[in-house]
mmCIF file of C-alpha atoms in Angstrom:
data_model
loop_
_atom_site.group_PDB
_atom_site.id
_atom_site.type_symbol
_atom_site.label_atom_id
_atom_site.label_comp_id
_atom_site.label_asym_id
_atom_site.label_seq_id
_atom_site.Cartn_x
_atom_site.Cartn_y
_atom_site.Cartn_z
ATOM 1 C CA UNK C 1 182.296 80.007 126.523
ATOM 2 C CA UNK C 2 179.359 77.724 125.522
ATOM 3 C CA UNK C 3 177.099 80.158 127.368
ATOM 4 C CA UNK C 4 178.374 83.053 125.724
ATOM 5 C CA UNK C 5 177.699 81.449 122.553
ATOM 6 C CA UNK C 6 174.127 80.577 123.265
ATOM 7 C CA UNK C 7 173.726 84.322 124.747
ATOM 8 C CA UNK C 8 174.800 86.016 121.183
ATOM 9 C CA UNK C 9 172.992 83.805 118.976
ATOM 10 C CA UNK C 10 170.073 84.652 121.288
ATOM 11 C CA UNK C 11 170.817 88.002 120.599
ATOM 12 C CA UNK C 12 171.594 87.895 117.054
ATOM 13 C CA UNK C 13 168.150 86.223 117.154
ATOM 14 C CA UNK C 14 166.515 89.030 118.512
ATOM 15 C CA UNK C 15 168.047 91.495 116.266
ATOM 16 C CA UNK C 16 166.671 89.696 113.120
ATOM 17 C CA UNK C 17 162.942 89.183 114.612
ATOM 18 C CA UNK C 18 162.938 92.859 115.567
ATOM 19 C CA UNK C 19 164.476 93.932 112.006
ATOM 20 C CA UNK C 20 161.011 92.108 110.443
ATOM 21 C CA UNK C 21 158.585 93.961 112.768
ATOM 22 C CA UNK C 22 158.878 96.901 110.425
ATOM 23 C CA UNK C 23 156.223 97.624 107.736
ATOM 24 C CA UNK C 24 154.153 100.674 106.503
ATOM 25 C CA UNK C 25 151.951 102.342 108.986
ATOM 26 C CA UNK C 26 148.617 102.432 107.591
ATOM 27 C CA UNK C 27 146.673 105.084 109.336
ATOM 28 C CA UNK C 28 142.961 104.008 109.994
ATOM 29 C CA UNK C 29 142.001 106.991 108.531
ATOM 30 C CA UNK C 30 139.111 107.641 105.812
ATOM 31 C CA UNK C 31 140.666 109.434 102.117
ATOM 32 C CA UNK C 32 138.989 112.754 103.262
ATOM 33 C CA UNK C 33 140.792 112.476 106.600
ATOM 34 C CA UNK C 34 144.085 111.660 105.187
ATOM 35 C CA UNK C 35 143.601 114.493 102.501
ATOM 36 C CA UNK C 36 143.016 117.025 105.146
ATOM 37 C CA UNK C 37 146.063 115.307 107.261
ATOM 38 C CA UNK C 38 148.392 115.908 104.184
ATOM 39 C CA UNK C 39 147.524 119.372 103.681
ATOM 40 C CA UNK C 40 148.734 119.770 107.473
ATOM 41 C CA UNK C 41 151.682 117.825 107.239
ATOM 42 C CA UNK C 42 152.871 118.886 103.714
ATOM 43 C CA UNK C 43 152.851 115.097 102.391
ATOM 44 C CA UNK C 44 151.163 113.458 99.919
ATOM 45 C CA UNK C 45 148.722 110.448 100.528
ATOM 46 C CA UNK C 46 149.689 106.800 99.742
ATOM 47 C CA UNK C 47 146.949 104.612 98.900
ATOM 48 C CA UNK C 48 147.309 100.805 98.355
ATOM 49 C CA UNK C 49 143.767 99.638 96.199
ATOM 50 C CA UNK C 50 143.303 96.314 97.356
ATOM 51 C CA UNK C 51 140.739 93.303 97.428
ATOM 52 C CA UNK C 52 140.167 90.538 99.714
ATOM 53 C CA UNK C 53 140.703 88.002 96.939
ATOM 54 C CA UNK C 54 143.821 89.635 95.123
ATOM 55 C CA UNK C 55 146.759 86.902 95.822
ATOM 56 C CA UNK C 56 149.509 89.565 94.869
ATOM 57 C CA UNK C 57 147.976 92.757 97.259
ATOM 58 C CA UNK C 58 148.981 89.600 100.410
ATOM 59 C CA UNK C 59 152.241 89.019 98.778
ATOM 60 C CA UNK C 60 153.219 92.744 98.805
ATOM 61 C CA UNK C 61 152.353 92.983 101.524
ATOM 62 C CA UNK C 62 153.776 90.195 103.440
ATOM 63 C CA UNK C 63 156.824 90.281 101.431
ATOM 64 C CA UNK C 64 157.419 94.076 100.126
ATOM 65 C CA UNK C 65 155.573 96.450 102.972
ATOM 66 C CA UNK C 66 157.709 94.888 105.593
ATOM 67 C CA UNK C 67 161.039 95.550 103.978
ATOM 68 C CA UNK C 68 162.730 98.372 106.244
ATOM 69 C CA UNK C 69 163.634 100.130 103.370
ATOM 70 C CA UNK C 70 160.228 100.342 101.876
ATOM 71 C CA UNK C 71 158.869 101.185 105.277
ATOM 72 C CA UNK C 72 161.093 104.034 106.329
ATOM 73 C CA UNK C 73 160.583 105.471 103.127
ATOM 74 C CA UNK C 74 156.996 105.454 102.608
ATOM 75 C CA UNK C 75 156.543 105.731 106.801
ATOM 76 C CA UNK C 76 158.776 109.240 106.289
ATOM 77 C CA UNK C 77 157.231 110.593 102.599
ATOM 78 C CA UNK C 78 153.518 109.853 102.664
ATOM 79 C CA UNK C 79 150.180 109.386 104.839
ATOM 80 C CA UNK C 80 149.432 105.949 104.236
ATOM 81 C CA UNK C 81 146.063 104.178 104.191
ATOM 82 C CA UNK C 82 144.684 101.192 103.029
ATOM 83 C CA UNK C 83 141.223 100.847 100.870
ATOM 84 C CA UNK C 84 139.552 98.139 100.224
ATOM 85 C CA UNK C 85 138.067 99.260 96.779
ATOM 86 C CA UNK C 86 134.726 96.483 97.070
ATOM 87 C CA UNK C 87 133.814 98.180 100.515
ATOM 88 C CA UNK C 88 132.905 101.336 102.121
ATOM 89 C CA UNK C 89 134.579 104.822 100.218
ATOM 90 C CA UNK C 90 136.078 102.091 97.971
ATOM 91 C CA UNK C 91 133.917 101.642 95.045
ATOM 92 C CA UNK C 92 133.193 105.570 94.900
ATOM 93 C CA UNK C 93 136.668 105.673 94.492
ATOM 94 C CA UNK C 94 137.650 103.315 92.283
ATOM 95 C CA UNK C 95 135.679 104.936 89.650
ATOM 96 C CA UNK C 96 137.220 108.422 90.559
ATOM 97 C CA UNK C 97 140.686 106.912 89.864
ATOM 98 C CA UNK C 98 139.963 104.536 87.519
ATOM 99 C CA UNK C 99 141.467 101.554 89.364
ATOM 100 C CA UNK C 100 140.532 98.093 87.436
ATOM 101 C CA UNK C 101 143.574 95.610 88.561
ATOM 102 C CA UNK C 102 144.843 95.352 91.481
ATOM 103 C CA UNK C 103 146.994 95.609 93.536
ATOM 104 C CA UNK C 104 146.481 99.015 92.548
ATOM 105 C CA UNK C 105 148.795 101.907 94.117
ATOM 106 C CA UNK C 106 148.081 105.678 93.967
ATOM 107 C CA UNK C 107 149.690 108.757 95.229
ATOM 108 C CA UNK C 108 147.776 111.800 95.205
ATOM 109 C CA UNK C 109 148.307 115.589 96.127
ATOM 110 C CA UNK C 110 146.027 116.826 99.146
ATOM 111 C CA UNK C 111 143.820 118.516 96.469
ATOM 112 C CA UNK C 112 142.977 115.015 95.678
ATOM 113 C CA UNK C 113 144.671 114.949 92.319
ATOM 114 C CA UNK C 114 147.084 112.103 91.057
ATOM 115 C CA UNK C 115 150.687 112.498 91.696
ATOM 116 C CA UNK C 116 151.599 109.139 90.922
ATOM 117 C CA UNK C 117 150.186 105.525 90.026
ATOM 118 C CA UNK C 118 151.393 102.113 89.898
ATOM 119 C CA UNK C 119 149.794 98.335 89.241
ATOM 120 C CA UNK C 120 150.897 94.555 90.321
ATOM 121 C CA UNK C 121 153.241 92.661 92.440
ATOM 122 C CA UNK C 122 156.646 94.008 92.103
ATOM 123 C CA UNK C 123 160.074 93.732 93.818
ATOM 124 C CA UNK C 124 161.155 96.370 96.575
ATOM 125 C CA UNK C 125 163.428 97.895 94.538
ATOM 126 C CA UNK C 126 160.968 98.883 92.149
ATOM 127 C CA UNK C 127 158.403 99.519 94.654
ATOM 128 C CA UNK C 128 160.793 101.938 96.157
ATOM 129 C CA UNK C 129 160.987 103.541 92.721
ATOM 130 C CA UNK C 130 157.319 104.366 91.857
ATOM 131 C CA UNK C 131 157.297 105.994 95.413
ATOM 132 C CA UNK C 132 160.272 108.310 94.695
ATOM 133 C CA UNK C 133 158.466 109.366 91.574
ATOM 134 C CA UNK C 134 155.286 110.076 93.423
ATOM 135 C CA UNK C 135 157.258 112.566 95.879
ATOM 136 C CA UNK C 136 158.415 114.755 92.881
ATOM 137 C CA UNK C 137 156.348 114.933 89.770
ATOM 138 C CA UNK C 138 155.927 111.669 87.680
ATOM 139 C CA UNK C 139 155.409 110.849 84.144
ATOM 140 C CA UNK C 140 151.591 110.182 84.965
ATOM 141 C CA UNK C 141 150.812 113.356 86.390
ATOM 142 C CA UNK C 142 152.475 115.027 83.541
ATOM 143 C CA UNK C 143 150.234 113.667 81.255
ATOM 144 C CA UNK C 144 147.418 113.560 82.659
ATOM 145 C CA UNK C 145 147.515 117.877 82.992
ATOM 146 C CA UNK C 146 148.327 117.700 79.642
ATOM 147 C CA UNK C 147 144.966 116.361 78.421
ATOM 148 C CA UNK C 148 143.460 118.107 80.956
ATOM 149 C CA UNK C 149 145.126 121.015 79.262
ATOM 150 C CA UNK C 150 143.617 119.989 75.715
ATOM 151 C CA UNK C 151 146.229 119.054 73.880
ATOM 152 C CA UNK C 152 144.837 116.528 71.894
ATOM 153 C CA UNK C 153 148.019 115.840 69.439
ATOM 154 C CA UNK C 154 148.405 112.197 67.444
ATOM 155 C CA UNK C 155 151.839 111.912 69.019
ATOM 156 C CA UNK C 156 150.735 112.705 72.676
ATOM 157 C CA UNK C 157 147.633 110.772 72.186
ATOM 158 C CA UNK C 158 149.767 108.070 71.446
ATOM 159 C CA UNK C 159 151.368 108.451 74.396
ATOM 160 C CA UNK C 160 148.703 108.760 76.858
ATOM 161 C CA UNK C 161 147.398 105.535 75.326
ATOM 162 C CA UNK C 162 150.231 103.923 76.628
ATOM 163 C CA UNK C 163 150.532 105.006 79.894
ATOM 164 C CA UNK C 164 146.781 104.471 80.337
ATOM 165 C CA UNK C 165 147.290 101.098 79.346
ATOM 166 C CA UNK C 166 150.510 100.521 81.852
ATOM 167 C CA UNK C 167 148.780 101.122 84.915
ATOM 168 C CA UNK C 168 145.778 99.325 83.671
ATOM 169 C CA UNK C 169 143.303 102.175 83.160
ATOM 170 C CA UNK C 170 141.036 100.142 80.150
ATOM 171 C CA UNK C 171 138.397 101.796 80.045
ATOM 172 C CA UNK C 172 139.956 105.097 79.855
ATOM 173 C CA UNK C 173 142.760 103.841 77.104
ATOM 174 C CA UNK C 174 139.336 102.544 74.608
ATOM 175 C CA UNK C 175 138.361 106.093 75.731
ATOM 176 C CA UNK C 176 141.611 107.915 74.261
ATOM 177 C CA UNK C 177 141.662 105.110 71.111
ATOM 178 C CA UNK C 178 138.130 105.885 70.081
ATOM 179 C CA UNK C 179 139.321 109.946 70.584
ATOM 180 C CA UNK C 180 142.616 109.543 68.394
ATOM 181 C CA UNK C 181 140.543 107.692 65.656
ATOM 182 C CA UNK C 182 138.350 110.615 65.303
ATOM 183 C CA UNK C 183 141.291 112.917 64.778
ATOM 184 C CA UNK C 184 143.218 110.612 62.140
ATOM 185 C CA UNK C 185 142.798 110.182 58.276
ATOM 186 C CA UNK C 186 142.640 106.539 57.011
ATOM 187 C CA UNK C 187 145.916 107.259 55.901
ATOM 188 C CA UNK C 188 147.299 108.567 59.366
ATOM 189 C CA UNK C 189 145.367 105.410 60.714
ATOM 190 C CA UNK C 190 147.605 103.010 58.888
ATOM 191 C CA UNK C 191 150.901 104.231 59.464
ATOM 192 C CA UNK C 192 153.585 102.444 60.884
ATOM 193 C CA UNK C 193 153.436 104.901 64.306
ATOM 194 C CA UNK C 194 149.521 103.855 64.868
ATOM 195 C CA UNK C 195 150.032 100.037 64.072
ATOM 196 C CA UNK C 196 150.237 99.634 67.960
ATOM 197 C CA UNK C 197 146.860 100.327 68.107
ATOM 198 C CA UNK C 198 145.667 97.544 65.817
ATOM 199 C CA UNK C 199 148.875 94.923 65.525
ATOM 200 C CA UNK C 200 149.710 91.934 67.153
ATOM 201 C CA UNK C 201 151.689 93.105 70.807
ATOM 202 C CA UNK C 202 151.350 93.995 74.014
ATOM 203 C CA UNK C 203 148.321 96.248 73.434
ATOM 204 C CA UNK C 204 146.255 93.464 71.507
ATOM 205 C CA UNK C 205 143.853 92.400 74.202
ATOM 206 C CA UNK C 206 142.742 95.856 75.036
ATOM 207 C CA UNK C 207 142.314 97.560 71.714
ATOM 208 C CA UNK C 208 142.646 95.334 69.238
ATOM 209 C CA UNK C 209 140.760 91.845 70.452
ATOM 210 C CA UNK C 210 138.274 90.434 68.004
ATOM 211 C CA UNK C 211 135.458 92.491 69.341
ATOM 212 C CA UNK C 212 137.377 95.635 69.121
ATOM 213 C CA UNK C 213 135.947 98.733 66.553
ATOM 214 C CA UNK C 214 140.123 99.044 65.678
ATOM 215 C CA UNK C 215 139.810 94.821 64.586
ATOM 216 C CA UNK C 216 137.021 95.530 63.020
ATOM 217 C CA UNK C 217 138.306 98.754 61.032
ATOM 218 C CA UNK C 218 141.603 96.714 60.072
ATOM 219 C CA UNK C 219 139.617 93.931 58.198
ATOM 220 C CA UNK C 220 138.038 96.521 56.139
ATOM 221 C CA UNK C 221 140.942 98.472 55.265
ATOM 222 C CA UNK C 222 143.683 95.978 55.998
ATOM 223 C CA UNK C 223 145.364 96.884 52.325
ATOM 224 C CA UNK C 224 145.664 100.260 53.505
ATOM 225 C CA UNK C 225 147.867 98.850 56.448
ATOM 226 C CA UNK C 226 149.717 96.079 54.488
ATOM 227 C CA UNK C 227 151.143 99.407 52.258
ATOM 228 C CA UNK C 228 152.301 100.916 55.146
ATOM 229 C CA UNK C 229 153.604 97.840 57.452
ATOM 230 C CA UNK C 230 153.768 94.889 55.028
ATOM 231 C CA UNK C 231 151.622 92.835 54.217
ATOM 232 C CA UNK C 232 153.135 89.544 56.258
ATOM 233 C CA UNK C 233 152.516 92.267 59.196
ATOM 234 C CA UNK C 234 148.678 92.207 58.549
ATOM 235 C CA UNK C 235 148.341 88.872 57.244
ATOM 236 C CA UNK C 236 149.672 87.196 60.690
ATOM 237 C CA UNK C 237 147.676 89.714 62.656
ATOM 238 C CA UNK C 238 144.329 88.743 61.234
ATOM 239 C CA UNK C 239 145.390 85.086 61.301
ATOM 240 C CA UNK C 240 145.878 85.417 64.754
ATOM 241 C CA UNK C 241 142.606 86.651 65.140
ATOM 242 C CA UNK C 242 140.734 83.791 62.982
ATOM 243 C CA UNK C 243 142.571 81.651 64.868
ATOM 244 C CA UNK C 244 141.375 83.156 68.213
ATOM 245 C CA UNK C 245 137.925 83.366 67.660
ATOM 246 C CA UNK C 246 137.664 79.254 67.046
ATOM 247 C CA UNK C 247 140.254 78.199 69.912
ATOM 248 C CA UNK C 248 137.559 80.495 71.611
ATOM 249 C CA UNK C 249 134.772 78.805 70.277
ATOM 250 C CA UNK C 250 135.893 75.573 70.829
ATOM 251 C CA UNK C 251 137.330 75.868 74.356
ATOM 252 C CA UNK C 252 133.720 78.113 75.763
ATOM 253 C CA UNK C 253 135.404 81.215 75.892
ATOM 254 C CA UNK C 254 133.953 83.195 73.192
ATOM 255 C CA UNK C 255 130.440 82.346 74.447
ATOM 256 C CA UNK C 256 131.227 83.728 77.916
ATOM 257 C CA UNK C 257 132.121 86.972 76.156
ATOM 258 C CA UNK C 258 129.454 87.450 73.414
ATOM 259 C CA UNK C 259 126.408 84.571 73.012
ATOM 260 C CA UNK C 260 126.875 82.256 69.805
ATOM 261 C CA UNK C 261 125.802 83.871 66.718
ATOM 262 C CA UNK C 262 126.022 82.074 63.600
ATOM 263 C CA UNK C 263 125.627 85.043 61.419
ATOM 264 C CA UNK C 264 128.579 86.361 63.448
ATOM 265 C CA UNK C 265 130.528 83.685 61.830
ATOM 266 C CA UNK C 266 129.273 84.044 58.602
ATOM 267 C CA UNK C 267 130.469 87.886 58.945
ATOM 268 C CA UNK C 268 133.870 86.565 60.069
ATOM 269 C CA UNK C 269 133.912 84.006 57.004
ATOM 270 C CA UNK C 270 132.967 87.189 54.274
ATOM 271 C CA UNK C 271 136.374 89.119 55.930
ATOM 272 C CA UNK C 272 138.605 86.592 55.774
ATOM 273 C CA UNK C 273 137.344 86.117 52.048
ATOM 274 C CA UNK C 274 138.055 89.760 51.290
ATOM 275 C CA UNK C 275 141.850 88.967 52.651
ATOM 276 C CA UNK C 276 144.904 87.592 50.785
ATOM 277 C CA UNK C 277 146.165 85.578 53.469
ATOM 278 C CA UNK C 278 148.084 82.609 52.968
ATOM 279 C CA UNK C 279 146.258 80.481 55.414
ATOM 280 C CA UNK C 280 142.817 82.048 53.634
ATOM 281 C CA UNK C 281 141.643 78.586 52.586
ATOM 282 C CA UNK C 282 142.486 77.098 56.074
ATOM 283 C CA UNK C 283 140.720 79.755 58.053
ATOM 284 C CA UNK C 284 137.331 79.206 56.640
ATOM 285 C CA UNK C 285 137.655 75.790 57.521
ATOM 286 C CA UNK C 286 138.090 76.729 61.016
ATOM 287 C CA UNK C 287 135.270 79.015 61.000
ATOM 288 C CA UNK C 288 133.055 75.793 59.710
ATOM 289 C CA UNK C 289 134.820 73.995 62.593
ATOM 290 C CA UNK C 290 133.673 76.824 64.817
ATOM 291 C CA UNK C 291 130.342 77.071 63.625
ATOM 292 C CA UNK C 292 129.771 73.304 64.298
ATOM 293 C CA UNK C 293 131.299 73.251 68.023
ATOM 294 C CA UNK C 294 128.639 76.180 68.644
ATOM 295 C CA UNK C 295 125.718 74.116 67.725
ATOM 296 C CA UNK C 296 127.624 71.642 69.532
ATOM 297 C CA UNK C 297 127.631 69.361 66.595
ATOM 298 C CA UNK C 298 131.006 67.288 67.707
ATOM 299 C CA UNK C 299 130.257 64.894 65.250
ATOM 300 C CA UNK C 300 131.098 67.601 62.318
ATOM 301 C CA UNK C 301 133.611 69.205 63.976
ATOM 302 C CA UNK C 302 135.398 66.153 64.687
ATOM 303 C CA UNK C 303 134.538 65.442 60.915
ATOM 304 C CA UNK C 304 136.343 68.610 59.118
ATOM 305 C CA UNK C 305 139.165 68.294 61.163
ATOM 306 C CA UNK C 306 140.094 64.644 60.167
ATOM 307 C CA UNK C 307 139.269 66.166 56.541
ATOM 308 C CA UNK C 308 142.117 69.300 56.883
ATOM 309 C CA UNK C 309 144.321 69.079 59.924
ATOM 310 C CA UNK C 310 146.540 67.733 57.723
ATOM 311 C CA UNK C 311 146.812 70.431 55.455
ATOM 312 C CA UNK C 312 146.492 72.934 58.534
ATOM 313 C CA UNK C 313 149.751 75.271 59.890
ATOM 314 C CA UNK C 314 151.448 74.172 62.925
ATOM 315 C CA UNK C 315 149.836 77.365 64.171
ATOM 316 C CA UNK C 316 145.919 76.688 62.919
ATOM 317 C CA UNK C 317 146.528 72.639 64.320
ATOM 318 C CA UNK C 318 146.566 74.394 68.189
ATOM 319 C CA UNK C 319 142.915 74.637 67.838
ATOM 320 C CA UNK C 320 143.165 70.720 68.494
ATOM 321 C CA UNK C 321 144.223 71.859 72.232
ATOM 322 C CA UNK C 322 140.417 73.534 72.539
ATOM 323 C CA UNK C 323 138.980 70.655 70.597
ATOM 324 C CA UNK C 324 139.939 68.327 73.789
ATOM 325 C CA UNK C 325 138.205 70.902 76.076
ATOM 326 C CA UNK C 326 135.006 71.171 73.830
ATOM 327 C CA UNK C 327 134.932 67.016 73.508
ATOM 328 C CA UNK C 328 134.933 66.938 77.773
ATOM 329 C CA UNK C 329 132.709 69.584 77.869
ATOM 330 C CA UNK C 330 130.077 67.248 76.341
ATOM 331 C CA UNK C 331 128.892 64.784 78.841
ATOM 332 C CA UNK C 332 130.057 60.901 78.245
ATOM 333 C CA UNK C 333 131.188 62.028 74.943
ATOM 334 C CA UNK C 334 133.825 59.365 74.926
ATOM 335 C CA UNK C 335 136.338 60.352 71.422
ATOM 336 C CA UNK C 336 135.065 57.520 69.082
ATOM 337 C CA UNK C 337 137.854 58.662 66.401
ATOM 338 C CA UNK C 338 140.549 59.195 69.060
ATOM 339 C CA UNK C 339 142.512 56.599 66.944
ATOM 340 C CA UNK C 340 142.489 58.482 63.529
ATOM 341 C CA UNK C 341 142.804 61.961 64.547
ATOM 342 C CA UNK C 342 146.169 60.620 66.746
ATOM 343 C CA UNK C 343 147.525 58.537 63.939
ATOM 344 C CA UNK C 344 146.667 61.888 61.724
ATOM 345 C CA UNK C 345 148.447 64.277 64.234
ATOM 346 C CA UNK C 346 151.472 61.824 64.296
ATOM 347 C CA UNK C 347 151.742 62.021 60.688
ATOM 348 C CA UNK C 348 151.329 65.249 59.789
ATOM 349 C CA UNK C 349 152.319 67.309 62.935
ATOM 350 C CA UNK C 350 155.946 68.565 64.116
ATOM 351 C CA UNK C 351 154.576 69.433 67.661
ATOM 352 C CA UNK C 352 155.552 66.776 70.413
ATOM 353 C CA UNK C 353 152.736 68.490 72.995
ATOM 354 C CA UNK C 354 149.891 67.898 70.256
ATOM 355 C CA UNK C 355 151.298 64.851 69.204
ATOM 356 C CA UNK C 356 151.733 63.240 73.448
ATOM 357 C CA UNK C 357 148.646 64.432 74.158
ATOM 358 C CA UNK C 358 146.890 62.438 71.127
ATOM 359 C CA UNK C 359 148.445 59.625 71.659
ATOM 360 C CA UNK C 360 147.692 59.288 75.558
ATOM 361 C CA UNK C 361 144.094 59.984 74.610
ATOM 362 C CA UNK C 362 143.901 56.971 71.905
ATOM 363 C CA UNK C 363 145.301 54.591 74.389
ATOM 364 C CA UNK C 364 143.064 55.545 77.338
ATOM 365 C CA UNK C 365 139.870 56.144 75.243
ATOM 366 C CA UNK C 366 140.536 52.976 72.700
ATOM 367 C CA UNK C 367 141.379 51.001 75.609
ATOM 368 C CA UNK C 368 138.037 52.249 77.520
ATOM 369 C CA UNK C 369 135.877 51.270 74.361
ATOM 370 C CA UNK C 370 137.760 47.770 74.451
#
């Protein structure tokens, strides 16, 4: 009996190992080859866009290719290679298909046009679902012969935005933006149906950042918006943006972007004075503040902020987060008013982060000096 035992768990063993050997067959072909192979067999080509460095493409593929589910369906539907898009064919084509994230999926026809695409980790399930799209016709190919078609319609536009956006094509969304604002009024700008492309949400970081042309249109027309989306709308989207650029500033981000200009921040000082925003007054100070942690004068923006934090937002005091990164980023810059700007965060603040994080620096820095 106790050998029978041993012989089915040894068995059951075996079943399991062998039902993890499965996993997409990735033909060691080049795209040519596997174009030409899918016009023989009828199938589109699956490619999986990958880099040697991209953490998720090794989790998909450890953890998602090897699913028997995901392998008998792409193993059955598609030819399917693997490209690494910083070697060989791959740059050429990452520039035909647009591909700027990664992992980065396409499925294309044997005429070398886009069936289907799809970007980032995901679960099986869903991984399973962007392929069955890609065997009939998808919601990306349909759009994309739209354009191709000419239809350049607000309300399509809109949409092709989107979807550019989705499966991180950038370059080609800025692309479509700077198109649509050519075809729309200033009124037709600010309506409620075009605030995505200058609002606070998803879409902020790729056409609306503070270096944007759609940021910069907003601050000069930003009434026109607030008649058509309120005026809180606007007001907290510029704030936002204020607030960026000197958390930016002060943590070495901005500088990595675009090299420090003052006049820049004399620019960004004359727009928020041409607003009506309830922070208006606080904003400028945090310009100042920025303006002094680019000429890396700690001394005055430690200064101004022991002058206003306590008048500051919970919102505008974050920038005391950066101003931690900008004091360490100053070598043996040691916090000499540690001890006021804690016992100032303790009394005006309602944040238990800003205020821990204060208070751990006074004792380690005032016990240092001592």
């Amino acid at each position: 009996m106790k050998n029978l035992s041993i012989m089915a768990l040894i068995l059951l063993i075996g079943i399991a190992v062998k039902a993890q050997t499965k996993t997409i067959n990735f033909e060691k072909l080049t795209f040519q080859e596997a174009l030409a192979k899918a016009k023989k067999e009828n199938k589109p080509v699956f490619v999986d866009c990958y880099t040697t460095w991209c953490i998720p493409c090794k989790q998909m593929e450890m953890n998602v290719f090897t699913q028997d589910s995901v392998a008998d369906f792409y193993n059955k539907n598609f030819i399917n290679i693997k490209i690494d898009m910083e070697k060989g064919e791959g740059p050429s084509l990452r520039k035909t298909y647009t591909v700027e994230a990664y992992p980065s999926y396409l499925i294309v026809e044997a005429d070398g046009k886009i069936k289907h695409k799809y970007v980032g980790g995901m679960s099986a399930k869903e991984f399973l679902a962007n392929a069955a799209k890609g065997v009939t016709v998808s919601d990306v190919a349909k759009l994309n012969a739209q354009y191709e078609s000419g239809d350049r319609s607000p309300e399509f536009m809109r949409a092709y935005i989107k979807q550019k956006i989705k499966v991180m094509e950038i370059s080609k969304a800025k692309q479509l933006n700077a198109e649509l604002m050519d075809i729309l009024t200033p009124q037709e700008k600010a309506s409620p149906e075009n605030w995505f492309l200058f609002g606070q949400n998803r879409y902020t970081m790729y056409l609306s950042d503070l270096f944007s042309p759609n940021f910069k249109y907003l601050t000069d027309h930003w009434r026109d918006f607030a008649a058509k989306n309120t005026k809180d709308t606007v007001d907290k989207k510029l704030s936002s943006v204020y607030r960026q650029i000197a958390s930016w500033t002060l943590n070495g981000f901005y500088v990595k972007v675009k090299p420090f200009d003052k006049s820049n921040y004399e620019l960004y000082k004359a727009q928020i004075r041409n607003t009506e925003m309830p922070d208006k007054a606080q904003l400028l100070v945090m310009m100042d503040i920025a303006i002094a942690a680019g000429e890396k004068d700690i001394a005055t923006v430690t200064a101004l902020l022991l002058k206003h934090l306590g008048s500051f937002s919970e919102d505008n005091r974050r920038i005391l987060f950066d101003y931690t990164t900008f004091g360490r980023s100053i070598k043996g810059y040691d916090f000499p008013q540690i001890a006021a700007l804690s016992d100032e965060i303790s009394r005006t603040s309602s944040n238990p982060f800003l205020i821990n994080l204060f208070k751990s620096m006074k004792e380690r820095y005032v016990q240092k000096a001592n």
